[in-house]
Tab-separated table of N, CA, C and O and ligand atoms in Angstrom:
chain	number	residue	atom	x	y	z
D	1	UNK	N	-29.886	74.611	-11.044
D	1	UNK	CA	-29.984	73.260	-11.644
D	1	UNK	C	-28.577	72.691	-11.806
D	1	UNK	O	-27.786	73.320	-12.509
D	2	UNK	N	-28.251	71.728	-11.307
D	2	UNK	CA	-27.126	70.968	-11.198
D	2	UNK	C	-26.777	69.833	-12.659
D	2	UNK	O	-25.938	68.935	-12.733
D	3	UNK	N	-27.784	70.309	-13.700
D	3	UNK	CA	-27.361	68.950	-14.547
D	3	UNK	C	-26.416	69.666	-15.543
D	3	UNK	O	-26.556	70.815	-15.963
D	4	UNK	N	-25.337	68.707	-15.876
D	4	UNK	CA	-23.974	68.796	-16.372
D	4	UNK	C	-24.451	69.245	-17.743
D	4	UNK	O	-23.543	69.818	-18.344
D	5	UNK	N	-25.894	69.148	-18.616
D	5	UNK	CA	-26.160	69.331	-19.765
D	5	UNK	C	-26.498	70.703	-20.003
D	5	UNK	O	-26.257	71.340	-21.029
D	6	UNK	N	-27.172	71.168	-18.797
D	6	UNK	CA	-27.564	72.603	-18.661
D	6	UNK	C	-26.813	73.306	-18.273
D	6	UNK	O	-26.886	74.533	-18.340
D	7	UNK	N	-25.789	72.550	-17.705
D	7	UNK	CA	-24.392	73.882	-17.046
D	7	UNK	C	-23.460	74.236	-18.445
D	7	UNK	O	-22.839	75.294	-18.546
D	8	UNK	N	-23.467	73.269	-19.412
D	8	UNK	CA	-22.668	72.971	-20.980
D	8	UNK	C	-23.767	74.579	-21.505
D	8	UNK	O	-23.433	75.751	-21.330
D	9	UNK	N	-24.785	74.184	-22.007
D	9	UNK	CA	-26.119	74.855	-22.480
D	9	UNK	C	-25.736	76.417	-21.797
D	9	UNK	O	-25.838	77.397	-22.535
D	10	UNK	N	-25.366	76.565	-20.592
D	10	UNK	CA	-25.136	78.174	-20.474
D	10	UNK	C	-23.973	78.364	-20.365
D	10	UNK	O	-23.571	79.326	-19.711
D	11	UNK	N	-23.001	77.378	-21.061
D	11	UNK	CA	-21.566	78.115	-21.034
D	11	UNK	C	-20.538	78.021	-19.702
D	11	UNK	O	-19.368	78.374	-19.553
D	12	UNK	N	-21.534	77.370	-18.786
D	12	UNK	CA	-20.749	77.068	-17.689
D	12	UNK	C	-19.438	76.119	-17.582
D	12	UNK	O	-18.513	76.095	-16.771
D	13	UNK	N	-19.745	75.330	-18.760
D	13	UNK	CA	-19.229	74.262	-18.353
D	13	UNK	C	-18.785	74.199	-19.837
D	13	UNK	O	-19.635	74.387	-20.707
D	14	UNK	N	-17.203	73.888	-20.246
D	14	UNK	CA	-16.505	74.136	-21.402
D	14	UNK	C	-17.695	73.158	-22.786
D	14	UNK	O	-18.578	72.326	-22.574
D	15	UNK	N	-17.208	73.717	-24.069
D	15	UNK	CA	-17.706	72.224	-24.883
D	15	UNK	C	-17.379	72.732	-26.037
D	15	UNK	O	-17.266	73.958	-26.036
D	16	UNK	N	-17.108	71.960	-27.446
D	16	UNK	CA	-16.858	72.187	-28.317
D	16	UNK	C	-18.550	72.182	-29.398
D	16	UNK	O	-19.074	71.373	-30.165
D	17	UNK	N	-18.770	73.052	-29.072
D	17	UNK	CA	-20.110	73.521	-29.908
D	17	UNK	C	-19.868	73.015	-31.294
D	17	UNK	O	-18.695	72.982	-31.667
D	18	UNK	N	-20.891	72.582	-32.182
D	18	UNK	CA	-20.880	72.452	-33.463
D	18	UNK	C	-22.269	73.300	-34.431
D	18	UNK	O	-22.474	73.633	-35.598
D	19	UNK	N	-23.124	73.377	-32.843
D	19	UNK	CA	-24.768	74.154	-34.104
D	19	UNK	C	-25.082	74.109	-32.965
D	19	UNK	O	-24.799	73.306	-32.077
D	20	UNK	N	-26.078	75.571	-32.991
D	20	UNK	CA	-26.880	75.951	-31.409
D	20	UNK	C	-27.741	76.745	-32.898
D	20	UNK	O	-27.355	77.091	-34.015
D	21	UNK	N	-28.981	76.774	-32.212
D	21	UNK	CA	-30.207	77.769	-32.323
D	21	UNK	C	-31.051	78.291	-30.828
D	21	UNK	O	-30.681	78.119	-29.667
D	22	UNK	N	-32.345	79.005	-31.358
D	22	UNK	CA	-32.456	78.879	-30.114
D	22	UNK	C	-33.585	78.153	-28.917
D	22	UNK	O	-34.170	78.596	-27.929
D	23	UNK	N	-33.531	77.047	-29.486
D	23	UNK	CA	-33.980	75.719	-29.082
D	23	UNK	C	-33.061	74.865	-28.985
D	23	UNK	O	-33.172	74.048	-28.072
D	24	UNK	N	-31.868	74.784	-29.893
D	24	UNK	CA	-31.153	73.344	-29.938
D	24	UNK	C	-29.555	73.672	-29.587
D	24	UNK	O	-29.056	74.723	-29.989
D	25	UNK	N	-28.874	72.820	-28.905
D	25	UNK	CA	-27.636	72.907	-28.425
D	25	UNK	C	-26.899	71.763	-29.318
D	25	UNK	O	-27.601	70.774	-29.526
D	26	UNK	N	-25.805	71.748	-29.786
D	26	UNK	CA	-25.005	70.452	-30.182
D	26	UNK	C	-23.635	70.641	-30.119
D	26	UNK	O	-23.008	71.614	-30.537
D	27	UNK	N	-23.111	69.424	-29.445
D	27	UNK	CA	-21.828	69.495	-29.294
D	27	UNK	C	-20.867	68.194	-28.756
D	27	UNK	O	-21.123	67.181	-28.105
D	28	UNK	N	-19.579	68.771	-29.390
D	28	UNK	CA	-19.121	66.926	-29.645
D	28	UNK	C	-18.893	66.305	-28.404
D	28	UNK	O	-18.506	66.822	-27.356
D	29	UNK	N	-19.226	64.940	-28.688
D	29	UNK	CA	-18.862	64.576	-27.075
D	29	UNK	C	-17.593	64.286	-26.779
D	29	UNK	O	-16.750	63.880	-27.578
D	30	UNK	N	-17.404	64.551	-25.298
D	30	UNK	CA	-16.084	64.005	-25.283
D	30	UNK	C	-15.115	62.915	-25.121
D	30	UNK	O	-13.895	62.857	-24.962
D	31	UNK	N	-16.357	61.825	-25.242
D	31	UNK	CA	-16.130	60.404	-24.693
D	31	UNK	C	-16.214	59.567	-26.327
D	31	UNK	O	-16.407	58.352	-26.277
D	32	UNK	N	-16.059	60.264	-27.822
D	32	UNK	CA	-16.481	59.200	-28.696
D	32	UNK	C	-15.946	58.113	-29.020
D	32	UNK	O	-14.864	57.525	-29.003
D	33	UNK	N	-17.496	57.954	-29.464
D	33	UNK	CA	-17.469	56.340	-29.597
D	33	UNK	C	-17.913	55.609	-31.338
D	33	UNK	O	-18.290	54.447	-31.487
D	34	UNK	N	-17.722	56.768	-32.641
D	34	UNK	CA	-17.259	56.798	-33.452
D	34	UNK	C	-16.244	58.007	-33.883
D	34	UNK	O	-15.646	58.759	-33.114
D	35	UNK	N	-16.200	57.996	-35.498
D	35	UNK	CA	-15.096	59.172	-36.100
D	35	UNK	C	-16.085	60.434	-35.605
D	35	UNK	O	-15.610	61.549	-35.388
D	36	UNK	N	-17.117	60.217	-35.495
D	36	UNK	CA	-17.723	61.613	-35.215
D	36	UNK	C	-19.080	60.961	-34.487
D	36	UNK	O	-19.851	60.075	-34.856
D	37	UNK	N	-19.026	61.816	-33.255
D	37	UNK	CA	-19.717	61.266	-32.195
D	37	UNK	C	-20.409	62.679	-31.698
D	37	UNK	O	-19.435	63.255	-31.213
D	38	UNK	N	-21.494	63.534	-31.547
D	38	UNK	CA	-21.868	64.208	-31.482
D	38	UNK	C	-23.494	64.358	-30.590
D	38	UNK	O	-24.515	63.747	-30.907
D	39	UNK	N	-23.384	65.130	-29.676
D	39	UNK	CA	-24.563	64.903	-28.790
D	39	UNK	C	-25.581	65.995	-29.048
D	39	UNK	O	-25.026	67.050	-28.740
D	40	UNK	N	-26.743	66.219	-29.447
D	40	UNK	CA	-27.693	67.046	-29.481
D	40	UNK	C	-29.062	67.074	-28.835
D	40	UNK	O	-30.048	66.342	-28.920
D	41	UNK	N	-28.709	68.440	-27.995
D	41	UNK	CA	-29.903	68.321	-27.135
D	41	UNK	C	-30.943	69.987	-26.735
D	41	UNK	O	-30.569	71.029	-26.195
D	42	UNK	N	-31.902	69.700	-27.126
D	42	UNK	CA	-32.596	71.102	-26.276
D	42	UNK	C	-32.344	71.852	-25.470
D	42	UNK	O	-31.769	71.469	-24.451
D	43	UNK	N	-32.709	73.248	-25.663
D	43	UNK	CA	-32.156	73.540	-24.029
D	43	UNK	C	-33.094	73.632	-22.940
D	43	UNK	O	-32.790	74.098	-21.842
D	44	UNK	N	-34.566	73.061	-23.327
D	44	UNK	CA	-34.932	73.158	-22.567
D	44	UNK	C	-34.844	71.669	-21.455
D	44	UNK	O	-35.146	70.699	-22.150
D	45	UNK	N	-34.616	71.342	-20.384
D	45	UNK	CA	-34.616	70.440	-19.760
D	45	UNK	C	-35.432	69.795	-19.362
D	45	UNK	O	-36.235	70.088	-18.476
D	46	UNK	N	-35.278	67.976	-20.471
D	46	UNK	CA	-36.389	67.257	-20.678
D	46	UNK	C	-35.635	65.973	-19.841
D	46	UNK	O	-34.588	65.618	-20.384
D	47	UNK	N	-35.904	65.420	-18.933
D	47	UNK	CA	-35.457	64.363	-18.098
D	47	UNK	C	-34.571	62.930	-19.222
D	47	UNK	O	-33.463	62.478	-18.932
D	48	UNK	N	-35.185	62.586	-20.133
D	48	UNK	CA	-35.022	61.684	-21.114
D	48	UNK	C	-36.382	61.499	-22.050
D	48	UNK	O	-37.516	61.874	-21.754
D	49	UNK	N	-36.019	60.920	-23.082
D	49	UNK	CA	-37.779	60.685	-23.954
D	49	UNK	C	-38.640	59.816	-23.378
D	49	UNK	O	-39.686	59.481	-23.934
D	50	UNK	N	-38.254	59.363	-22.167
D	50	UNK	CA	-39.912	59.198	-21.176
D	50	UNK	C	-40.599	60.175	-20.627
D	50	UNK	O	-41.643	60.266	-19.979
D	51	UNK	N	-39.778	60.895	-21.030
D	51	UNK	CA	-40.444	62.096	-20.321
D	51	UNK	C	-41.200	63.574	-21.142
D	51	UNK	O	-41.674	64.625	-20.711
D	52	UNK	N	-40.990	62.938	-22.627
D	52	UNK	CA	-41.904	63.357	-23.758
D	52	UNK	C	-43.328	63.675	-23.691
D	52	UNK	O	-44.170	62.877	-24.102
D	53	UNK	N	-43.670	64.960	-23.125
D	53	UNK	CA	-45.165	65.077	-23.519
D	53	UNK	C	-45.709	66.452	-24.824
D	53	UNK	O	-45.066	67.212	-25.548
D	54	UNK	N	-47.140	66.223	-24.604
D	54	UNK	CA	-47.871	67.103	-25.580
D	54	UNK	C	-46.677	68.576	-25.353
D	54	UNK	O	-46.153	69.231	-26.254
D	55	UNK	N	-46.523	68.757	-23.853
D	55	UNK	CA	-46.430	70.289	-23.268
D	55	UNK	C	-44.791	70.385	-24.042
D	55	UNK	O	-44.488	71.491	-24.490
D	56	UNK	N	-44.175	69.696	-24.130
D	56	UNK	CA	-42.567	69.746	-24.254
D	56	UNK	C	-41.543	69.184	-25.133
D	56	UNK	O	-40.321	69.036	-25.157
D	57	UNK	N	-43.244	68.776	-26.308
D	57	UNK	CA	-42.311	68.083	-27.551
D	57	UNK	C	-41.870	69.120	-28.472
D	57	UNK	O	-40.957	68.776	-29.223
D	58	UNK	N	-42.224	70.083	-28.567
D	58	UNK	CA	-41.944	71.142	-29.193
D	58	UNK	C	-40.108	71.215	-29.253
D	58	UNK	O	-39.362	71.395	-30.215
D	59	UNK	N	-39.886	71.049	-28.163
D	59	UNK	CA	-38.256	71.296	-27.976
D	59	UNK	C	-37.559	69.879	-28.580
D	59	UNK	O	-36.435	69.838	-29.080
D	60	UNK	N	-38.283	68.962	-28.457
D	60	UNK	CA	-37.982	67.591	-29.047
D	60	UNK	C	-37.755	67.496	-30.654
D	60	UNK	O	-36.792	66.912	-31.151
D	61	UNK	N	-38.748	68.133	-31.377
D	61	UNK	CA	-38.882	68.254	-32.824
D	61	UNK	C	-38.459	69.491	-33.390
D	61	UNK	O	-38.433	69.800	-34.582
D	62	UNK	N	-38.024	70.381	-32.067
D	62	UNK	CA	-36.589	71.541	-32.757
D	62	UNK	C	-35.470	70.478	-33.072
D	62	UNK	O	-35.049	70.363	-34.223
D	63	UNK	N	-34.844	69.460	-31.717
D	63	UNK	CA	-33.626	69.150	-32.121
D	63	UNK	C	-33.892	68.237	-33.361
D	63	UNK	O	-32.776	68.104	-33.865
D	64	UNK	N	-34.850	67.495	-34.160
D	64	UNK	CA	-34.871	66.779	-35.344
D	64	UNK	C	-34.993	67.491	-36.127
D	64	UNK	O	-35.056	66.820	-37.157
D	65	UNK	N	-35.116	68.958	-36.468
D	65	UNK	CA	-35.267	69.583	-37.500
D	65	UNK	C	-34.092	70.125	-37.397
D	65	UNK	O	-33.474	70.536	-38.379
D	66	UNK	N	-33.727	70.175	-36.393
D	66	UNK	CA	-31.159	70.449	-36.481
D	66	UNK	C	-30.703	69.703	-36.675
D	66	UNK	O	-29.610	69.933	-37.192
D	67	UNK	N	-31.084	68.097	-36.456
D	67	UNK	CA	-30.476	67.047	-36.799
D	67	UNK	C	-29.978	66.967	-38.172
D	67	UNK	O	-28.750	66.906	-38.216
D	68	UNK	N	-30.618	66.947	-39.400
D	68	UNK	CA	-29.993	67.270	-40.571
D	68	UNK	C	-29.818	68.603	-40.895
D	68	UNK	O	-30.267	68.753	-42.032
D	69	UNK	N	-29.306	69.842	-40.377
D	69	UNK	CA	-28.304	70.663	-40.577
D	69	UNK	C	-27.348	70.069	-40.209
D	69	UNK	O	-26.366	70.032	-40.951
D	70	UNK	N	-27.335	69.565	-39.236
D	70	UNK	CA	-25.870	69.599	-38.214
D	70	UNK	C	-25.351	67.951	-39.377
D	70	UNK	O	-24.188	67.713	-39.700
D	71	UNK	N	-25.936	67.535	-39.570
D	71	UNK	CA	-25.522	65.852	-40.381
D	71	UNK	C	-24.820	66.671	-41.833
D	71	UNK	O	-23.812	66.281	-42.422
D	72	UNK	N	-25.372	67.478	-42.076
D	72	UNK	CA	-24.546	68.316	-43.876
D	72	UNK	C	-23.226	68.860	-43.569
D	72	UNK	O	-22.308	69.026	-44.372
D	73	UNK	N	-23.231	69.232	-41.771
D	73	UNK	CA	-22.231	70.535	-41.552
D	73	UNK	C	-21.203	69.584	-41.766
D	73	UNK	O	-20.425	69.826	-42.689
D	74	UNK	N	-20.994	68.264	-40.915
D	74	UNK	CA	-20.188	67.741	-40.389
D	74	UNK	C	-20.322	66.389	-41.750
D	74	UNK	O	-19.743	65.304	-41.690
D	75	UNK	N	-20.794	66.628	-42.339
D	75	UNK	CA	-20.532	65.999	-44.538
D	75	UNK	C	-20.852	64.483	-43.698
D	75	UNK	O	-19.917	63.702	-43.525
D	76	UNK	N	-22.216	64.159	-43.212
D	76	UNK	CA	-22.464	62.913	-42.892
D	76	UNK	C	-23.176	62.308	-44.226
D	76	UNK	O	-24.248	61.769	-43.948
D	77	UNK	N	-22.841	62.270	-45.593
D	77	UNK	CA	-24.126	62.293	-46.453
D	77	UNK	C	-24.253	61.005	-46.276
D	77	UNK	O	-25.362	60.513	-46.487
D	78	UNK	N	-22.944	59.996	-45.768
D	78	UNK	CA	-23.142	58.493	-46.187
D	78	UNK	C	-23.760	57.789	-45.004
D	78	UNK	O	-23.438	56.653	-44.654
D	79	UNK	N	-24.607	58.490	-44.451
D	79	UNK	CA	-25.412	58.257	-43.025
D	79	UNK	C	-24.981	58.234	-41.914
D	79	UNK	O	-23.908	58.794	-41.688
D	80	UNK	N	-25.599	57.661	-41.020
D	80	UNK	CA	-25.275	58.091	-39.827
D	80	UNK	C	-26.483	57.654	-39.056
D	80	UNK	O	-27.580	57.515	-39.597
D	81	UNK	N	-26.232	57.409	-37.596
D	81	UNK	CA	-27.275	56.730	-36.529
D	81	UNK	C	-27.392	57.967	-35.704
D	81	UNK	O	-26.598	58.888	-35.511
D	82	UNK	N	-28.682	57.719	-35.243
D	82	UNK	CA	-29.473	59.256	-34.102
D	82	UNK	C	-29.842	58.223	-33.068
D	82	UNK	O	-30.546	57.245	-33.319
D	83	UNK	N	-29.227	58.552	-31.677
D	83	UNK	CA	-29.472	57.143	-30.761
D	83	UNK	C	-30.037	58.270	-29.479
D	83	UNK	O	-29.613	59.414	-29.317
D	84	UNK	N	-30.942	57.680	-28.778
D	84	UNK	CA	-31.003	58.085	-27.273
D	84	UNK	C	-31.233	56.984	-26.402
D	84	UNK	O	-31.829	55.973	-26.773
D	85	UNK	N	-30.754	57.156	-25.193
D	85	UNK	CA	-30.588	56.329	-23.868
D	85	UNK	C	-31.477	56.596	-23.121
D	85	UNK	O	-31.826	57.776	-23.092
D	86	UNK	N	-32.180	55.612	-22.237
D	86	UNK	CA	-33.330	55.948	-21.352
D	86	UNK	C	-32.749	54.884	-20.444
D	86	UNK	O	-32.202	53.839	-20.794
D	87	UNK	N	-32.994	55.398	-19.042
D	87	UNK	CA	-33.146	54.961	-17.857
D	87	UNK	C	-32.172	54.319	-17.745
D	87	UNK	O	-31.188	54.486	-18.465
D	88	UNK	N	-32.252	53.370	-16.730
D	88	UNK	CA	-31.196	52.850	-16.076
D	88	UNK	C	-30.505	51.502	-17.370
D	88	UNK	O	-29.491	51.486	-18.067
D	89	UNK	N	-31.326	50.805	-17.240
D	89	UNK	CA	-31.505	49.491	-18.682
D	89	UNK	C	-31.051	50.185	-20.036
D	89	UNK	O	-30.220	49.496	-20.627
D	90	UNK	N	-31.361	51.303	-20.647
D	90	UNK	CA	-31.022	52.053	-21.597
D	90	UNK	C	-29.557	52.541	-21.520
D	90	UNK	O	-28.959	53.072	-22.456
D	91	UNK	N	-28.933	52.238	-19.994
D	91	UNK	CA	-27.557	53.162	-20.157
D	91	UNK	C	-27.405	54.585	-19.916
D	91	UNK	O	-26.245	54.941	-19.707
D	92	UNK	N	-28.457	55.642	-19.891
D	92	UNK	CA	-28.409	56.500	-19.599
D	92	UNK	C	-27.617	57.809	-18.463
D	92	UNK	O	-28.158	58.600	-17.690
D	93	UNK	N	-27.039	57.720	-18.593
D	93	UNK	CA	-26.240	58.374	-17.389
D	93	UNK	C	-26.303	60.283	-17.465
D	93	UNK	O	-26.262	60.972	-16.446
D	94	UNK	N	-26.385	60.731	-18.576
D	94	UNK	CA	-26.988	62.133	-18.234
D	94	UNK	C	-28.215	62.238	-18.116
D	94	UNK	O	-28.866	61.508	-18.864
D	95	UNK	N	-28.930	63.078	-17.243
D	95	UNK	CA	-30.549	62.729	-17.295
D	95	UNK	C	-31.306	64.331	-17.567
D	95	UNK	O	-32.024	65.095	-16.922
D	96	UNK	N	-30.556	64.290	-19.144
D	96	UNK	CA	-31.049	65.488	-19.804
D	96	UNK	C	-31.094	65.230	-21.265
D	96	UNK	O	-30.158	65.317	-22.059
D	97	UNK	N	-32.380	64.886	-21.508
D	97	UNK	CA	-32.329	64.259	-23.078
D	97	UNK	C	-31.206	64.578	-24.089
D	97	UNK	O	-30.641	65.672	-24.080
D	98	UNK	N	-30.911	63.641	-24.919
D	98	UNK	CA	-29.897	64.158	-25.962
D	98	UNK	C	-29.956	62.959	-26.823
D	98	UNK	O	-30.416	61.873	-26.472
D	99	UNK	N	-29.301	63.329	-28.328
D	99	UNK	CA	-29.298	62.613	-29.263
D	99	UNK	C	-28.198	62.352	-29.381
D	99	UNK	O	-27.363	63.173	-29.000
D	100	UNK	N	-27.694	60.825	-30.084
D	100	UNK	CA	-26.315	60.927	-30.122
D	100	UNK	C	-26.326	61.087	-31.671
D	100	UNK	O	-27.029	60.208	-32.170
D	101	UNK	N	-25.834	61.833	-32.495
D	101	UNK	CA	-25.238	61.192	-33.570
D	101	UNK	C	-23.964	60.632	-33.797
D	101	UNK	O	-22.982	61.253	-33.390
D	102	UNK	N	-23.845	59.724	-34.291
D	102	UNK	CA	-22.971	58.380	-35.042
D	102	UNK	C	-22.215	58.186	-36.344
D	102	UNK	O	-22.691	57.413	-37.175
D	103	UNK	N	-21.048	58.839	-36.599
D	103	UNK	CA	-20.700	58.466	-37.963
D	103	UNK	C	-19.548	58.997	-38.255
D	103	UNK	O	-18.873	59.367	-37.294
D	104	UNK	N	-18.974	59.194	-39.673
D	104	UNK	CA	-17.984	58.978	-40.456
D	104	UNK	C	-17.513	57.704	-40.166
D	104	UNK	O	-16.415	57.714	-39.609
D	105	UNK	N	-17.955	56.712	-40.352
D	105	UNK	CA	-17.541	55.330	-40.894
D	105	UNK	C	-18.526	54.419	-40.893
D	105	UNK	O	-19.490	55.084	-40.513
D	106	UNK	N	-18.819	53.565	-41.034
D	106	UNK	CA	-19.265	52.501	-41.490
D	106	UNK	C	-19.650	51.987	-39.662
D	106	UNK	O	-18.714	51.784	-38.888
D	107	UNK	N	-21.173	51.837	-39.190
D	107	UNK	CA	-20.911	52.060	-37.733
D	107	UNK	C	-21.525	50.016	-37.956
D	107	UNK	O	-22.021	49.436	-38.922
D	108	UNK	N	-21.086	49.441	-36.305
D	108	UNK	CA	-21.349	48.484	-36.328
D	108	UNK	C	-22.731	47.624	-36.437
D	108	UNK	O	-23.393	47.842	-35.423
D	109	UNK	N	-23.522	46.544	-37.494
D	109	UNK	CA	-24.695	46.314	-37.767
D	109	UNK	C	-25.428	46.663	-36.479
D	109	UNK	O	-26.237	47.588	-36.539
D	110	UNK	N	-25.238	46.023	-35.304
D	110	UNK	CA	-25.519	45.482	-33.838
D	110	UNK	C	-25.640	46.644	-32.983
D	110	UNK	O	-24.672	47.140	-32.408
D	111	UNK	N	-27.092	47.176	-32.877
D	111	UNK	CA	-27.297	48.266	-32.114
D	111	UNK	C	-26.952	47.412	-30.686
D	111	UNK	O	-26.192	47.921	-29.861
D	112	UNK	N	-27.398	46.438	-30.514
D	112	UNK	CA	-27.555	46.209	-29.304
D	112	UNK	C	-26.377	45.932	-27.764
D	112	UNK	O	-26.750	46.061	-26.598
D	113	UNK	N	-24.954	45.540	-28.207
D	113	UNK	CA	-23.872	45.954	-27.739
D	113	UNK	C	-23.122	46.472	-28.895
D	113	UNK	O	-22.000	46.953	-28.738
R	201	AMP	P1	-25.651	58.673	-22.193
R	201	AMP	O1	-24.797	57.535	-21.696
R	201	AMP	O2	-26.545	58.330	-23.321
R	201	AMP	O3	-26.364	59.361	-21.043
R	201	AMP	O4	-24.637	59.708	-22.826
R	201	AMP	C1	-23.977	60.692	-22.118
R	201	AMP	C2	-22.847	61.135	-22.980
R	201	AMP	O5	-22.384	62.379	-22.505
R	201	AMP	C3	-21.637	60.180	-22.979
R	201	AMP	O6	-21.398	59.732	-24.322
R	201	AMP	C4	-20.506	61.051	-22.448
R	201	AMP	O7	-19.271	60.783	-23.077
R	201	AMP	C5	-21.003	62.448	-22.735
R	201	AMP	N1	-20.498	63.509	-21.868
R	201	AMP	C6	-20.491	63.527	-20.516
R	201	AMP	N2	-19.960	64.682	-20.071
R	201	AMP	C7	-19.640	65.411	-21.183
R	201	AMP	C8	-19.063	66.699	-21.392
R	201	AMP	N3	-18.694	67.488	-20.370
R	201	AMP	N4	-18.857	67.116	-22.664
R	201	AMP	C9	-19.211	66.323	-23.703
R	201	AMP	N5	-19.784	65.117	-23.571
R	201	AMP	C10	-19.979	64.656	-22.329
R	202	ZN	ZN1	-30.456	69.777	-17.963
């Protein structure tokens, strides 16, 4: 499997880990786009959340039940945004589901740009 998320996921491919179980991978990205910019994703390989079914949500509702560990580790108490990208229109450019989290500061009202 050639995707850059799953080569991260077995260590192939460098990353600064922040919380792994063994369903959920997280780790900072390297492109952020706040004070703390953080990507969390399954390991099992889910195309994007269109691609959410009965068979494979299981791995979906591991990474929301890491989502607030990983938000305490990294002292998000004063919130924080959980974003995902779909398809082409969505921006998406890895095509291996992931969450972004968003924060230490005050992030901009305007999800939309
Ligand atoms: P998206 O545009 O929603 O598909 O997000 C993909 C994210 O992956 C971007 O924010 C990139 O900065 C990030 N990214 C790409 N390659 C790496 C990598 N090797 N390590 C960490 N983050 C990465
Ligand atoms: Zn993958």
């Amino acid at each position: 499997m050639s995707c850059i998320f799953c080569k991260i996921i077995r260590g192939e491919i460098p990353s600064s880990c922040v919380y792994e179980d063994d369903k959920v991978y997280a780790f900072k990205d390297i492109n952020p786009q706040a004070k703390v910019h953080v990507l969390v994703v399954p390991r099992e390989h889910i195309a994007s959340a269109d691609a959410i079914t009965a068979e494979n949500s299981g791995a979906v509702a591991a990474v929301f039940e890491a989502i607030p560990k990983i938000a305490r580790a990294l002292e998000l108490e004063d919130g924080y945004r959980v974003i995902t990208n779909i398809g082409e229109n969505g921006c998406q450019t890895v095509k291996h589901i992931h969450f972004h989290i968003l924060g230490g500061e005050k992030l901009p009202e305007n999800m939309g740009n």
